[in-house]
XYZ file of N, CA and C in Angstrom:
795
model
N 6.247 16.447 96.962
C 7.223 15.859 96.018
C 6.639 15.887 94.622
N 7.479 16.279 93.632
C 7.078 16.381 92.446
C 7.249 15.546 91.352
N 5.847 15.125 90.814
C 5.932 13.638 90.760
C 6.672 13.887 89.237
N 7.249 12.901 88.080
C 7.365 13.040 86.745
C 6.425 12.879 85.981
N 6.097 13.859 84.711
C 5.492 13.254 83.492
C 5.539 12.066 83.116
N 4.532 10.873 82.773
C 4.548 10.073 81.901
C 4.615 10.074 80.202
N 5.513 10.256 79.863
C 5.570 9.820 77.970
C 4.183 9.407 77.726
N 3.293 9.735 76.420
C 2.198 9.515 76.226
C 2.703 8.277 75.063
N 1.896 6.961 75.011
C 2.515 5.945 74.271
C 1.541 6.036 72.915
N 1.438 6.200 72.034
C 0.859 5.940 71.133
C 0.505 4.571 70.541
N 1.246 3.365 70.904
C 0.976 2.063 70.201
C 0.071 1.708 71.834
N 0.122 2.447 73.205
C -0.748 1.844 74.085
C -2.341 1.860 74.367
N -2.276 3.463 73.134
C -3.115 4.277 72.987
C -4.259 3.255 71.576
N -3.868 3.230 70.964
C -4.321 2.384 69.675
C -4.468 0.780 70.142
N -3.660 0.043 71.397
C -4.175 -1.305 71.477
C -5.454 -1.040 72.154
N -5.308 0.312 73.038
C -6.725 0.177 73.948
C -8.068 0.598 73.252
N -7.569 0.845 72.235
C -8.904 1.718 71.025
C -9.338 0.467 70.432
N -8.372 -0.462 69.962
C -8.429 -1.904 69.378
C -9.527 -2.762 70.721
N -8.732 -2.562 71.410
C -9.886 -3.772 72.727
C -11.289 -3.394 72.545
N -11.379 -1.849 72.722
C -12.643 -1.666 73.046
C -13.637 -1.411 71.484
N -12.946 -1.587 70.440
C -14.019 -1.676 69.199
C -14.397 -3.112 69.494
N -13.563 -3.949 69.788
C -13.992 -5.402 69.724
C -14.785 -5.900 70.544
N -14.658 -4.892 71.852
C -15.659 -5.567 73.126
C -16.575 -5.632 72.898
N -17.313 -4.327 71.460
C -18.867 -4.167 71.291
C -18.624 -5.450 70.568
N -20.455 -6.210 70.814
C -20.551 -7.519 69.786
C -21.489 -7.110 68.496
N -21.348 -5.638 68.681
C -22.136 -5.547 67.301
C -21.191 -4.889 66.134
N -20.279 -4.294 66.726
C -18.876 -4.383 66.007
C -18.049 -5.444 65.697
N -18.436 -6.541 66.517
C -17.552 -7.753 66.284
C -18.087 -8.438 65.170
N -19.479 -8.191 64.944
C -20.487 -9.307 64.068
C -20.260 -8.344 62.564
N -20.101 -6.928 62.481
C -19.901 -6.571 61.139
C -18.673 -6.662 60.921
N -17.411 -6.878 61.789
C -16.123 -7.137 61.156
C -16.142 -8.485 60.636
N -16.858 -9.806 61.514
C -17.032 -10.538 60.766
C -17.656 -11.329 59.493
N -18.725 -9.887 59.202
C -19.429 -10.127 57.860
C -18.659 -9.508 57.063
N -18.064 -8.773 57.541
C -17.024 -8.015 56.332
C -16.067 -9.030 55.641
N -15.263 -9.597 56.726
C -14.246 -10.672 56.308
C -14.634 -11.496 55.711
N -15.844 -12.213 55.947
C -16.883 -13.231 55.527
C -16.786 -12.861 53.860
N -17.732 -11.789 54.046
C -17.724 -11.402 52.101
C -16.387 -11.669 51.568
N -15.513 -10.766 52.520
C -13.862 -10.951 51.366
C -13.693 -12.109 50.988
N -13.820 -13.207 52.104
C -13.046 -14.903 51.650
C -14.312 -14.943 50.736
N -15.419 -14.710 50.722
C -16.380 -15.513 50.065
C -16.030 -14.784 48.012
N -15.996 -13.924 48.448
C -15.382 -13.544 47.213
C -14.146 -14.010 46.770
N -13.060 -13.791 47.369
C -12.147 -14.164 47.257
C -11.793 -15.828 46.509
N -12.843 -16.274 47.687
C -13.214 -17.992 46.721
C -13.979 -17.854 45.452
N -14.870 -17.325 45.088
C -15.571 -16.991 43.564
C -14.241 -16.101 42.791
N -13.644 -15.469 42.797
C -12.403 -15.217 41.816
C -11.441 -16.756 41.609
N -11.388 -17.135 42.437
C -10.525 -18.272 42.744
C -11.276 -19.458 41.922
N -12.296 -19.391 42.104
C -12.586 -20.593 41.244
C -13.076 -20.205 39.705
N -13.597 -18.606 39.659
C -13.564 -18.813 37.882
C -12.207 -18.812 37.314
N -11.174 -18.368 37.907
C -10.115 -18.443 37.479
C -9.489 -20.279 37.236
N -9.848 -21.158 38.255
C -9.588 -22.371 37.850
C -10.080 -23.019 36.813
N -11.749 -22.476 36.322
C -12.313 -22.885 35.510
C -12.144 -22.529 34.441
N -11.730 -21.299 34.066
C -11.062 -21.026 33.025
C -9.746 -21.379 32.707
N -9.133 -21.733 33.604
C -7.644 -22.596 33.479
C -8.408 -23.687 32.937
N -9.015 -24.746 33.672
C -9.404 -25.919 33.293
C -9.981 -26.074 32.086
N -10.906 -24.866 31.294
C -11.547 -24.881 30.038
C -10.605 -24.749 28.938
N -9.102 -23.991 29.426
C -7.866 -23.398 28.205
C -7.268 -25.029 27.923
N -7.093 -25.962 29.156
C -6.548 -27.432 29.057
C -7.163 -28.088 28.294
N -8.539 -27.913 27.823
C -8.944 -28.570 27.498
C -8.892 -28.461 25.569
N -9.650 -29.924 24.795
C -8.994 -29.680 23.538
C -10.369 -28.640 22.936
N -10.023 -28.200 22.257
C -10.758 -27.179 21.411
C -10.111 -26.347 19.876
N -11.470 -26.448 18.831
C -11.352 -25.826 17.627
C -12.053 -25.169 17.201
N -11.426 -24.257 16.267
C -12.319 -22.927 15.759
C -11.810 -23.505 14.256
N -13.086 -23.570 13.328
C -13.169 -24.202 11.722
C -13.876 -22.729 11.058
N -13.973 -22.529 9.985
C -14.012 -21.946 9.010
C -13.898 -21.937 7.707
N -14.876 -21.867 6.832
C -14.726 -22.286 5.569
C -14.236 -21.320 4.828
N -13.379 -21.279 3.524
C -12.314 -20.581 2.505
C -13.156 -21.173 1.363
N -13.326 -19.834 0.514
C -14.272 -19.821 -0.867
C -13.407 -19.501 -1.606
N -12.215 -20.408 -1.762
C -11.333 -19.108 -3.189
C -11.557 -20.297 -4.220
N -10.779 -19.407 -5.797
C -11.289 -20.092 -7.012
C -9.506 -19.841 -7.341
N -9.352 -21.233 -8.541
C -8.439 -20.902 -9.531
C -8.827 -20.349 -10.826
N -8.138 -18.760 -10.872
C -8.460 -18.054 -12.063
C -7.795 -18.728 -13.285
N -8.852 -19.085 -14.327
C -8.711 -18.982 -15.853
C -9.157 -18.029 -16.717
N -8.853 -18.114 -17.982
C -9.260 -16.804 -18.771
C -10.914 -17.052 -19.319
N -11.501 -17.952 -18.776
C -12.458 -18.242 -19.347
C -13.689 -18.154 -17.976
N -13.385 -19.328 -17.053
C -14.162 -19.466 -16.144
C -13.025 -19.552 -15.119
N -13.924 -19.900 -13.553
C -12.907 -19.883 -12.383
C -13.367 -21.449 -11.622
N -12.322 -22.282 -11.127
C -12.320 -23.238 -11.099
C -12.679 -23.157 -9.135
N -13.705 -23.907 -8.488
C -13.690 -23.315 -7.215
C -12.583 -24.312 -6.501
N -12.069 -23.675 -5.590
C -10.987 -24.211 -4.548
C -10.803 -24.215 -3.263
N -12.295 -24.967 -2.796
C -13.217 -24.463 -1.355
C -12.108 -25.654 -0.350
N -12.040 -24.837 0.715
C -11.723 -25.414 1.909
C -12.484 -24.678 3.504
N -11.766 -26.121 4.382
C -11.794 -25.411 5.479
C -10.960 -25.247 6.564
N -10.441 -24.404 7.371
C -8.804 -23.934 7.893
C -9.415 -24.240 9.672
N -9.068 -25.261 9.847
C -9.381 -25.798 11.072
C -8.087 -25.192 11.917
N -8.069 -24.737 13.151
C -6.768 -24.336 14.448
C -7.776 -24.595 15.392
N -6.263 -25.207 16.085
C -6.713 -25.460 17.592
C -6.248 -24.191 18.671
N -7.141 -24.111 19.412
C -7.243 -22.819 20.247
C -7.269 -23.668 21.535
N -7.074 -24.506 22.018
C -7.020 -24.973 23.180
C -6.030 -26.035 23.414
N -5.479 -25.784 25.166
C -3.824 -26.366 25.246
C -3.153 -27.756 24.738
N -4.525 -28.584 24.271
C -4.634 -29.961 24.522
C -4.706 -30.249 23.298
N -3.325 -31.409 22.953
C -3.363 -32.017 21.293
C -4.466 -32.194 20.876
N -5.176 -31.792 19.780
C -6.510 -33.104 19.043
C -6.526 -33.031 18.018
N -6.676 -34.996 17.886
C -6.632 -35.432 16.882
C -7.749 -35.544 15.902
N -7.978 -35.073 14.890
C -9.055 -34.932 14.241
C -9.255 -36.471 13.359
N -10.778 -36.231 13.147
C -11.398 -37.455 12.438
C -11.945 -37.364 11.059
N -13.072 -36.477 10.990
C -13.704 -36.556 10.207
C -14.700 -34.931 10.065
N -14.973 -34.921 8.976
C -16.081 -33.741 8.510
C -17.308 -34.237 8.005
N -17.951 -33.561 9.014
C -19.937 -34.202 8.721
C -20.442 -33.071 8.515
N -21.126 -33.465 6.814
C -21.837 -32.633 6.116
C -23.334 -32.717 6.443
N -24.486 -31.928 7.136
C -25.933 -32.476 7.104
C -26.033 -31.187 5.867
N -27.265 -31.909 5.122
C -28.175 -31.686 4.433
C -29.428 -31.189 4.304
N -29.482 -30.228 3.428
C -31.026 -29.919 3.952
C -32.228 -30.636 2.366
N -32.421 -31.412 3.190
C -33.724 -32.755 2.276
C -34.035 -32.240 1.455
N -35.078 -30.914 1.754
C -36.245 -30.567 0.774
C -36.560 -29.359 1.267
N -36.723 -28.303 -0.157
C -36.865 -26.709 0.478
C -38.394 -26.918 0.479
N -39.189 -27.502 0.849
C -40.474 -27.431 0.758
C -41.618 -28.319 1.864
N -40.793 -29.471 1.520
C -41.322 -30.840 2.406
C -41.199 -30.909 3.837
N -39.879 -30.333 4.298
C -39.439 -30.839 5.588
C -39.128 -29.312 6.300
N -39.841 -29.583 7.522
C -39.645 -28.225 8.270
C -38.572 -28.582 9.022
N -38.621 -27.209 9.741
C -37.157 -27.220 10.642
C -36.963 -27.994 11.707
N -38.170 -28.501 12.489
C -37.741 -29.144 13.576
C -37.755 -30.828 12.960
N -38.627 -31.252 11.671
C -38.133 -32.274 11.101
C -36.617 -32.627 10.595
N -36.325 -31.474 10.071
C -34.825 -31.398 9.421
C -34.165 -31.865 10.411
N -34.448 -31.497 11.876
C -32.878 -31.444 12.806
C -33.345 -32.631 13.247
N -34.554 -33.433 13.369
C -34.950 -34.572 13.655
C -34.174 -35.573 12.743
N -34.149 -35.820 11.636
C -33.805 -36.629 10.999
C -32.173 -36.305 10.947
N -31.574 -35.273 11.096
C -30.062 -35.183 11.270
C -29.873 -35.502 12.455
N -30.466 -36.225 13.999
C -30.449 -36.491 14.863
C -30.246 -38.129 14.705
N -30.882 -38.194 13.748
C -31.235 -39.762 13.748
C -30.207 -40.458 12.335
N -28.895 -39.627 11.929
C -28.174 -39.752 11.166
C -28.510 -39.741 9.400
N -29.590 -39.230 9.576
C -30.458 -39.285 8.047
C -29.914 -37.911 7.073
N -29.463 -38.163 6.237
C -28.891 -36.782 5.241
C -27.459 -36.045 5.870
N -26.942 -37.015 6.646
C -25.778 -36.706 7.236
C -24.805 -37.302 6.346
N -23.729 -36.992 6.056
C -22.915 -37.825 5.297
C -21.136 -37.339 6.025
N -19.856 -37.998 6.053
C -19.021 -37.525 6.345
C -17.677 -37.951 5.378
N -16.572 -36.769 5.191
C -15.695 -36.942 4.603
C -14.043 -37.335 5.565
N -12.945 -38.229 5.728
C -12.637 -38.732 6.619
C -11.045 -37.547 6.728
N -10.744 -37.433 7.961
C -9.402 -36.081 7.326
C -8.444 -36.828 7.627
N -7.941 -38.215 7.120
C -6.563 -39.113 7.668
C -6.327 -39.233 6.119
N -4.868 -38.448 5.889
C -4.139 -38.301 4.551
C -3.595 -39.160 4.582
N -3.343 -40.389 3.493
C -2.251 -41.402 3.352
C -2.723 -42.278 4.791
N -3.654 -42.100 5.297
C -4.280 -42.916 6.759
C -3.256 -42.456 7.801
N -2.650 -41.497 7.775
C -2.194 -41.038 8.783
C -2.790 -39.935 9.305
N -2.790 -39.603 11.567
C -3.729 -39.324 11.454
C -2.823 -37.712 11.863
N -4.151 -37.124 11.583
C -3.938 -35.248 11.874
C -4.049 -34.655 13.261
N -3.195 -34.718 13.570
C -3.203 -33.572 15.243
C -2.661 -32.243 15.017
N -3.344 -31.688 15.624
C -2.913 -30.417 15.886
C -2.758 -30.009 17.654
N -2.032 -28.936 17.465
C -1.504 -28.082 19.364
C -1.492 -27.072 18.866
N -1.946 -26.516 19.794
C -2.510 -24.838 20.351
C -1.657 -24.466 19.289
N -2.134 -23.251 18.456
C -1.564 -22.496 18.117
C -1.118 -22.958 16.097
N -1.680 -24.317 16.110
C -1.601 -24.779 14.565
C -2.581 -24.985 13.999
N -2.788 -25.148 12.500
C -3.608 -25.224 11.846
C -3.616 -26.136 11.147
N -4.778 -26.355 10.355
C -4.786 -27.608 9.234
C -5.756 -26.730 8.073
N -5.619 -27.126 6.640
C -6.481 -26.798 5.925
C -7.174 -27.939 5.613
N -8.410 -28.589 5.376
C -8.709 -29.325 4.860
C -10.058 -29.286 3.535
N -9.191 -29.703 2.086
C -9.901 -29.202 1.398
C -11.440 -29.905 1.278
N -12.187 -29.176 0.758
C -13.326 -29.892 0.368
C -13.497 -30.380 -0.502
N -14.215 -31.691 -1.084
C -13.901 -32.713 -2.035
C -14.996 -32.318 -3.138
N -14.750 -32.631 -4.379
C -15.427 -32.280 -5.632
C -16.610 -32.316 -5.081
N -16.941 -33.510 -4.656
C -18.517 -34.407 -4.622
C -19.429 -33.185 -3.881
N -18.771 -32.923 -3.060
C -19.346 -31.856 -1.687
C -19.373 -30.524 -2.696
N -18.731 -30.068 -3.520
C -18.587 -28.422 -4.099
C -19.897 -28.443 -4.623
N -19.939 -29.998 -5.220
C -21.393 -30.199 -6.745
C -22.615 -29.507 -5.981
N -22.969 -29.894 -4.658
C -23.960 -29.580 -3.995
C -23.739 -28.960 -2.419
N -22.822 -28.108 -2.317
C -22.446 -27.277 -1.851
C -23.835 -26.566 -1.103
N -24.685 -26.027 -2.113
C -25.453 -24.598 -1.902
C -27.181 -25.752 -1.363
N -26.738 -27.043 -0.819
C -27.419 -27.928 -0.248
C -27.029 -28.338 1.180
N -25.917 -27.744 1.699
C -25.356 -28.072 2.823
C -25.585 -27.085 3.871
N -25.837 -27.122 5.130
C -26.748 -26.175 6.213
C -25.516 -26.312 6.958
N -24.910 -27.042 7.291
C -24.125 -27.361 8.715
C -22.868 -28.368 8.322
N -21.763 -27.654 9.152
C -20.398 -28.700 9.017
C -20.601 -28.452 10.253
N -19.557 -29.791 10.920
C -18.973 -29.784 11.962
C -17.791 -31.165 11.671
N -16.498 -30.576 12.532
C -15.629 -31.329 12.810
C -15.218 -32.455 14.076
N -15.046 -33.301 13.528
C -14.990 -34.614 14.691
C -13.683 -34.797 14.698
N -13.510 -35.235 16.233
C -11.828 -35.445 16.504
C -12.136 -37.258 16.855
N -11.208 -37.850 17.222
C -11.468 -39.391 17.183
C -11.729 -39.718 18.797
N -12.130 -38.849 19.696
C -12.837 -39.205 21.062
C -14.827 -38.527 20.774
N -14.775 -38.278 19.278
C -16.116 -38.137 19.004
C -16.894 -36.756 19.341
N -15.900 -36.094 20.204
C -16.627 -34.238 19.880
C -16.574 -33.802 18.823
N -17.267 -33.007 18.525
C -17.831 -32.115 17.440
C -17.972 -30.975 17.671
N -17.422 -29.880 17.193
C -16.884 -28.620 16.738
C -18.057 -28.047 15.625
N -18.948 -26.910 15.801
C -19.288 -26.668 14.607
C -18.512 -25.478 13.685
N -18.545 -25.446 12.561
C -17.829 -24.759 11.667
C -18.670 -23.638 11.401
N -17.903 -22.425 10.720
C -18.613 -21.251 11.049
C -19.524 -21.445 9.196
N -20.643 -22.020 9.394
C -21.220 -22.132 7.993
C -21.803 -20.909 7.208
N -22.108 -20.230 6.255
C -22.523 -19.144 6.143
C -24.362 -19.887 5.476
N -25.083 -18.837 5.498
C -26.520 -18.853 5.737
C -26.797 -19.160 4.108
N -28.460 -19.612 3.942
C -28.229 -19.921 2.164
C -28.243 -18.810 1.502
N -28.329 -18.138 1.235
C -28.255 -16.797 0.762
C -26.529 -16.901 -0.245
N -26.178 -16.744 1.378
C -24.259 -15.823 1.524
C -23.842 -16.934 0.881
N -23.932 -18.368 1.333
C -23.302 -19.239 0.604
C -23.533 -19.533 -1.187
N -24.961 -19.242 -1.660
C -24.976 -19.220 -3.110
C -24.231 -18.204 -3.523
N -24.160 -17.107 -2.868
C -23.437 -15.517 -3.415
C -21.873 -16.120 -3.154
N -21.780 -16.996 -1.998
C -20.043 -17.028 -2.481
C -19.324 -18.211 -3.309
N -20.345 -19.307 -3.513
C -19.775 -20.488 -4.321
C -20.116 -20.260 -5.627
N -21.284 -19.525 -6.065
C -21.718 -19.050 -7.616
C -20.147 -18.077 -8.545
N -20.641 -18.138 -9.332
C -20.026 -17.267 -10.910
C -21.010 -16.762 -12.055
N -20.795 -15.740 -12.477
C -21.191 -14.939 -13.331
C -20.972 -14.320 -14.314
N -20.811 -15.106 -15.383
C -19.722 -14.450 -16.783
C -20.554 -12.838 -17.003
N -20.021 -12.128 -16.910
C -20.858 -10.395 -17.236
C -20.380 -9.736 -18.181
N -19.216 -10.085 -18.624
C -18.637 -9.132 -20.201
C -17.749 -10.011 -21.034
N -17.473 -9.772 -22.304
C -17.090 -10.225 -23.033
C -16.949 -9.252 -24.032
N -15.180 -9.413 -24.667
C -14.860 -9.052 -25.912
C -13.888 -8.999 -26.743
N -14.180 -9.300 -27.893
C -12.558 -10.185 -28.720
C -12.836 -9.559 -30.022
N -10.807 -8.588 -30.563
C -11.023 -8.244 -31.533
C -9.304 -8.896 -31.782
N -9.884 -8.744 -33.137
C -8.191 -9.586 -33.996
C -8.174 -8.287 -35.271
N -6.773 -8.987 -35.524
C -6.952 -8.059 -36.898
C -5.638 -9.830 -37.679
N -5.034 -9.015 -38.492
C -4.344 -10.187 -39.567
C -2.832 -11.140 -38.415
N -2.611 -10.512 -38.327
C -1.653 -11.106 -37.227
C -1.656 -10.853 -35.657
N -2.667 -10.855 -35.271
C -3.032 -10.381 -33.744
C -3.867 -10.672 -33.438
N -4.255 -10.965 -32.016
C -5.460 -11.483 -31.538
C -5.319 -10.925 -30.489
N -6.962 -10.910 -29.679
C -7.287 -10.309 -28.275
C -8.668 -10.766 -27.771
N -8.705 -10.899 -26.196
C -9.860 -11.281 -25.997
C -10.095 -11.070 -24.642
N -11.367 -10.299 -23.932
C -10.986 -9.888 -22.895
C -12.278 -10.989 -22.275
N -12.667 -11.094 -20.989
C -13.678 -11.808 -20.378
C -13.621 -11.098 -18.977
N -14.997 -10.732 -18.344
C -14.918 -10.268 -17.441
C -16.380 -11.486 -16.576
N -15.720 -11.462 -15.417
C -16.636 -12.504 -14.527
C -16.648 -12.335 -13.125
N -17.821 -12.652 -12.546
C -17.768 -12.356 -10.877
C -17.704 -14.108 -10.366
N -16.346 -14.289 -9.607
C -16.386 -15.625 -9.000
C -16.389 -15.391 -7.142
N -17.654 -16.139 -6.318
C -17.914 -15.655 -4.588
C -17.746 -13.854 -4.901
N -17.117 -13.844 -3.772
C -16.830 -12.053 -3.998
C -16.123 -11.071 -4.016
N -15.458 -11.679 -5.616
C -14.403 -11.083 -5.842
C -14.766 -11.158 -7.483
N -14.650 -9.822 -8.210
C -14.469 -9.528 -9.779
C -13.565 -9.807 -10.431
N -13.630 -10.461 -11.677
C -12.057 -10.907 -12.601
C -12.119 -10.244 -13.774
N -11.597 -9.804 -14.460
C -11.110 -8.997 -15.683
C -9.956 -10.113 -16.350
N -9.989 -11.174 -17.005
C -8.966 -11.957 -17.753
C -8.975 -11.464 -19.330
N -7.450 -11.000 -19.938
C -7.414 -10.784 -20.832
C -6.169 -11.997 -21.613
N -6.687 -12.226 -23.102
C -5.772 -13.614 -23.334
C -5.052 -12.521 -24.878
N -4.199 -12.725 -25.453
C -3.826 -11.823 -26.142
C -2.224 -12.553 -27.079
N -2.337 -12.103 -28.348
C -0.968 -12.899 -29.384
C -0.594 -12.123 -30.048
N 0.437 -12.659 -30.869
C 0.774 -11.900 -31.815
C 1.743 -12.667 -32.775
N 1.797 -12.705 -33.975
C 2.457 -13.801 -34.907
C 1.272 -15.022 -35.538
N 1.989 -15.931 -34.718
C 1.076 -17.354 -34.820
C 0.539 -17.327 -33.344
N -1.544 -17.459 -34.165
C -2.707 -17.474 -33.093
C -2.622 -18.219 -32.133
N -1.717 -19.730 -32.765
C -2.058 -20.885 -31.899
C -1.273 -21.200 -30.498
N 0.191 -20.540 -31.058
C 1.125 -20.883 -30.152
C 1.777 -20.248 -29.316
N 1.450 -18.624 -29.740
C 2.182 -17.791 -28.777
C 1.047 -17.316 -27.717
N -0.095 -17.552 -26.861
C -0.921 -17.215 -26.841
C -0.595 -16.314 -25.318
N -0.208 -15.205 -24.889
C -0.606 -15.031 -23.615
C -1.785 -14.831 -22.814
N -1.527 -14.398 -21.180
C -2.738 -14.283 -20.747
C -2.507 -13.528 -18.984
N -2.721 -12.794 -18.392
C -3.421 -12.854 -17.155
C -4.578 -12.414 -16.604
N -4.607 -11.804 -15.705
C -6.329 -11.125 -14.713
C -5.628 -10.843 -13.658
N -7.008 -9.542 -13.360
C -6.889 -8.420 -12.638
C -7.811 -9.202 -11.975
N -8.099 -8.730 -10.340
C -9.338 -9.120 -9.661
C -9.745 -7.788 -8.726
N -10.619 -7.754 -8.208
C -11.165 -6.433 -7.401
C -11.997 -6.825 -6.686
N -12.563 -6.022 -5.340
C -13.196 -6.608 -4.257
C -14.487 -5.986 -4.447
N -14.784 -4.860 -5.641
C -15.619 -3.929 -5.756
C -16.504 -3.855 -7.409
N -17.429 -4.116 -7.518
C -17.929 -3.865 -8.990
C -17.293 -2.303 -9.852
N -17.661 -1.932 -8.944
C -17.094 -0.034 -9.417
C -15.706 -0.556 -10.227
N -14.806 -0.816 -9.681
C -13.179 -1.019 -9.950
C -13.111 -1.989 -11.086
N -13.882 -2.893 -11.265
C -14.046 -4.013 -11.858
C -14.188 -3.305 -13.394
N -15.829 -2.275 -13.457
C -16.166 -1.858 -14.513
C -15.052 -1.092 -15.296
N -14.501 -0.498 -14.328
C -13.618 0.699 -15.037
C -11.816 0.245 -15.509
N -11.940 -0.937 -14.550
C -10.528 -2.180 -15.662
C -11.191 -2.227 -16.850
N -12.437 -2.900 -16.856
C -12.578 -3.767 -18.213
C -12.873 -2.255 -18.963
N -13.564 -1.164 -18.760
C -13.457 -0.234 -19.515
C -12.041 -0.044 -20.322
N -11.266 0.253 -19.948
C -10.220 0.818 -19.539
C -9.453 -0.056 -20.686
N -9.385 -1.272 -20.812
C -9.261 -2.725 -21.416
C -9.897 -2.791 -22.816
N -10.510 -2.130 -22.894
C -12.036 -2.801 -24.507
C -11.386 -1.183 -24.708
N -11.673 0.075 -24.292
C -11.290 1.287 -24.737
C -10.268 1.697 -25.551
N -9.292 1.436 -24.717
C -8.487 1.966 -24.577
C -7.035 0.731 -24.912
N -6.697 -0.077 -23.779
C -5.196 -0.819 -24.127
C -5.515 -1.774 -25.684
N -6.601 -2.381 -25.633
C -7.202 -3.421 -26.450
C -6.468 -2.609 -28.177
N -6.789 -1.422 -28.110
C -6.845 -0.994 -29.694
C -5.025 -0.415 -30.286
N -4.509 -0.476 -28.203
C -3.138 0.259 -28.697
C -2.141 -0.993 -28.694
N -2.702 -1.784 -28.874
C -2.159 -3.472 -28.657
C -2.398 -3.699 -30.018
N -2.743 -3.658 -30.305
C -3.509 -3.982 -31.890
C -2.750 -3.386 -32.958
N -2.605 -1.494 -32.240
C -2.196 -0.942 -33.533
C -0.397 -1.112 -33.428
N -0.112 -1.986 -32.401
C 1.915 -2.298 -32.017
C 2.177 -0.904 -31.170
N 1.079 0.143 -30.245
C 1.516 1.129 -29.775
C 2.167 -0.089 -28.517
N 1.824 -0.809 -27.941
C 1.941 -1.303 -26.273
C 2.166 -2.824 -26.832
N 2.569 -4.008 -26.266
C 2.806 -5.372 -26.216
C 2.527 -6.057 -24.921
N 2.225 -5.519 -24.157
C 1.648 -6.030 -22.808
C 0.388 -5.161 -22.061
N -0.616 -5.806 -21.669
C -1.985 -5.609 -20.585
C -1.328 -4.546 -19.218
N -1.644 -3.383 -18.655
C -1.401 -3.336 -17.812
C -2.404 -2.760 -16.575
């Protein structure tokens, strides 16, 4: 009698391939170090990811100080601040700005210096509640807060800001080194020159205020006293700087004079 073919099963074929990888126990012990690593990894992604969630909740600021000046035709008036934003999810309310000091370029070394700014000595602070109301900021806003005369006077004496919120953290501000900071709070009158004739006047002034060049020219015509105009050029570059004020004393200065031009350009 002739028996039938059996159909060859393919899913019966693959459970019995499945049994017998597993029967070995030395196949069983690397599938389970395998899996092992995955969760174990799997948990280390898992938790820097919480911790970096948990660090974004939390409050946090990035400060920075602003060196600009108000241009005059004479000198430049400084108009220092610092542009505090919050970078982290969590309102904060700010307090105060603490200026340390550095004592003495001679007397006090460095690990004295940070000693005595430890111990509140040459620390001084300016308070940031306008009208006593207080300043919060959320993710994504800013505050400027200017810096006060007293602080500009001795400016190129200050090592370290940091900002305080009213639960007492402190933020340090991005301070620049003594060097960068005399090069950006200083001025430098570098040219000068003024010609008149009977009914006309002119006067040019050229000056470096932080780091940026000014070219101010003041200029009349009629009566000296009352019609007096004035603006300035500024440049990020000495090169550009020289060749305004050239350009200025050469050249516009004399065609102003002789009624060729009536305005600086």
């Amino acid at each position: 009698m002739h028996m039938a073919e059996v159909p060859y099963s393919i899913e019966a074929h693959w459970y019995s391939d499945l049994l017998s990888f597993f029967s070995d126990t030395s196949n069983l012990a690397a599938w389970g170090a395998i899996t092992g690593t995955i969760g174990v990894l799997a948990g280390l992604i898992n938790l820097v990811l919480r911790v970096r969630e948990h660090i974004r909740d939390q409050s946090k600021i990035a400060a920075e100080p602003v060196f600009d000046f108000t241009i005059n035709p004479e000198e430049a008036n400084p108009k220092f601040s610092i542009v505090v934003r919050a970078i982290g999810r969590r309102t904060v309310t700010l307090d105060k700005v603490e200026y340390y000091y550095q004592p003495s370029e001679e007397r006090f070394s460095f690990l004295r210096k940070h000693y005595m700014w430890k111990r509140r000595k040459w620390v001084s602070h300016d308070e940031i509640q306008p009208n006593n109301q207080p300043v919060q900021l959320s993710e994504g806003t800013s505050r400027t807060v200017p810096i006060s005369p007293s602080r500009v006077k001795n400016i190129r004496h200050i090592r370290r800001v940091r900002i305080v919120d009213q639960a007492g953290r402190g933020w340090r501000v991005k301070w620049p080194g003594r060097k960068e900071i005399t090069f950006l709070t200083s001025q430098d009158k570098i040219k000068h020159c003024e010609k008149t004739t009977d009914d006309k006047f002119c006067k040019l002034v050229g000056y470096r205020a932080g780091d940026k060049w000014y070219v101010t020219v003041q200029w009349s015509s009629g009566d000296l006293f009352r019609s007096i105009a004035s603006r300035y050029f500024s440049y990020r570059d000495r090169a550009s700087f020289e060749r305004k004020f050239g350009d200025l004393q050469e050249n516009q200065i004399d065609r102003f004079l002789s009624g060729e031009i009536t305005k600086f350009e």
